[in-house]
Structure formats: structure tokens, C-alpha cells
């Protein structure tokens, strides 16, 4: 089972795993990043950019964690492997 944005359902289907989609802002697709965060391109490189991105990704953590908790309730022995931008595993 994979928890990710719904844009990756085709990939999960291709490898034969179920995808549990993230909801709301946490379910964004990276192809729409400029549309979702138009201010992103206005930020200067460096610390200001990193702080903005960190705040955005950590802000999705509670939504991501809620979905992850639902999955773990169904499969309590599941292993959680996460990538760097998935803040839902932090709690």
C-alpha cells in the first residue's frame, strides 16, 4: 500500500499496489506547484526559500499523518518508508 498524491495512482496500478490518496493541500501534484504556490518563484534563493518550503511541507504534516494513521489502523504491522517531503510520519 502506498500513501501519496492521487496523481500517482497510475504508477501504483502499474506495479500492482493500492494507493491511498492524500486529501486537500497534501494531495498536490508537483506538476501544479507553480499554480498552487505562485509566490515560490518570487523568493530569493537561500534561507528565505528554504524556510518557506519547510513551512509549507510541515504544514501538510497533520493531514498526511491522519491518512497514515488510517492505513496503520488497517495494517498495524506495516512498515513505513517515507521520503523527505512527507512530514506525516514525524508524529
Short mmCIF file of C-alpha atoms in Angstrom, two decimals:
data_model
loop_
_atom_site.label_atom_id
_atom_site.label_comp_id
_atom_site.label_asym_id
_atom_site.label_seq_id
_atom_site.Cartn_x
_atom_site.Cartn_y
_atom_site.Cartn_z
CA UNK A 1 0.00 0.00 0.00
CA UNK A 2 1.26 3.47 -0.91
CA UNK A 3 0.16 6.80 0.55
CA UNK A 4 0.72 9.62 -1.94
CA UNK A 5 -0.93 12.23 -4.11
CA UNK A 6 -3.69 10.94 -6.38
CA UNK A 7 -1.68 11.86 -9.48
CA UNK A 8 0.41 8.74 -8.83
CA UNK A 9 -2.47 6.26 -8.94
CA UNK A 10 -1.38 5.19 -12.46
CA UNK A 11 2.06 4.30 -11.14
CA UNK A 12 0.71 2.34 -8.18
CA UNK A 13 -1.60 0.45 -10.55
CA UNK A 14 1.33 -0.30 -12.88
CA UNK A 15 3.28 -2.02 -10.11
CA UNK A 16 0.22 -3.66 -8.53
CA UNK A 17 -0.09 -1.81 -5.23
CA UNK A 18 -3.04 0.04 -3.76
CA UNK A 19 -2.75 3.80 -3.45
CA UNK A 20 -4.35 5.67 -0.58
CA UNK A 21 -4.59 9.28 -1.80
CA UNK A 22 -3.76 12.25 0.38
CA UNK A 23 -6.51 14.83 0.72
CA UNK A 24 -6.62 18.59 0.40
CA UNK A 25 -3.38 20.53 0.08
CA UNK A 26 -1.37 17.42 0.96
CA UNK A 27 -2.60 15.70 -2.21
CA UNK A 28 -0.95 18.20 -4.54
CA UNK A 29 0.89 17.14 -7.66
CA UNK A 30 4.31 18.57 -8.29
CA UNK A 31 3.28 19.47 -11.83
CA UNK A 32 0.94 22.11 -10.40
CA UNK A 33 3.45 23.56 -7.96
CA UNK A 34 3.65 26.96 -9.68
CA UNK A 35 -0.14 27.18 -9.75
CA UNK A 36 -0.51 26.26 -6.09
CA UNK A 37 2.35 28.41 -4.84
CA UNK A 38 2.86 31.25 -7.33
CA UNK A 39 4.93 33.17 -4.77
CA UNK A 40 7.53 30.42 -4.87
CA UNK A 41 9.22 31.88 -7.94
CA UNK A 42 9.41 35.30 -6.31
CA UNK A 43 11.54 34.12 -3.40
CA UNK A 44 15.27 34.65 -3.43
CA UNK A 45 17.46 31.58 -3.18
CA UNK A 46 18.85 30.63 0.15
CA UNK A 47 17.43 30.75 3.64
CA UNK A 48 14.19 32.58 2.76
CA UNK A 49 13.34 29.96 0.14
CA UNK A 50 14.21 27.06 2.46
CA UNK A 51 12.14 28.47 5.31
CA UNK A 52 9.12 28.95 3.04
CA UNK A 53 9.35 25.42 1.65
CA UNK A 54 9.91 23.93 5.12
CA UNK A 55 6.83 25.73 6.43
CA UNK A 56 4.73 24.59 3.51
CA UNK A 57 5.73 20.93 3.76
CA UNK A 58 5.49 20.74 7.55
CA UNK A 59 2.09 22.45 7.35
CA UNK A 60 0.77 19.39 5.49
CA UNK A 61 2.03 17.03 8.20
CA UNK A 62 -1.21 16.74 10.16
CA UNK A 63 -3.24 15.85 7.05
CA UNK A 64 -0.62 13.35 5.97
CA UNK A 65 -0.49 11.84 9.46
CA UNK A 66 -4.27 11.40 9.59
CA UNK A 67 -4.18 9.33 6.39
CA UNK A 68 -1.16 7.38 7.63
CA UNK A 69 -2.96 6.58 10.89
CA UNK A 70 -5.94 5.22 8.93
CA UNK A 71 -3.62 2.95 6.96
CA UNK A 72 -1.83 1.76 10.09
CA UNK A 73 -5.16 1.03 11.78
CA UNK A 74 -5.94 -1.34 8.90
CA UNK A 75 -2.41 -2.79 8.75
CA UNK A 76 -0.77 -2.33 12.17
CA UNK A 77 2.27 -4.40 11.18
CA UNK A 78 3.04 -2.31 8.08
CA UNK A 79 6.49 -0.83 7.60
CA UNK A 80 6.56 2.90 6.98
CA UNK A 81 9.11 4.05 4.43
CA UNK A 82 8.90 7.74 3.73
CA UNK A 83 10.62 10.29 1.56
CA UNK A 84 11.96 13.62 2.81
CA UNK A 85 8.93 15.77 1.96
CA UNK A 86 6.42 13.50 3.72
CA UNK A 87 6.13 15.08 7.16
CA UNK A 88 3.16 12.93 8.21
CA UNK A 89 5.42 10.31 9.78
CA UNK A 90 7.03 12.78 12.18
CA UNK A 91 4.37 12.46 14.95
#
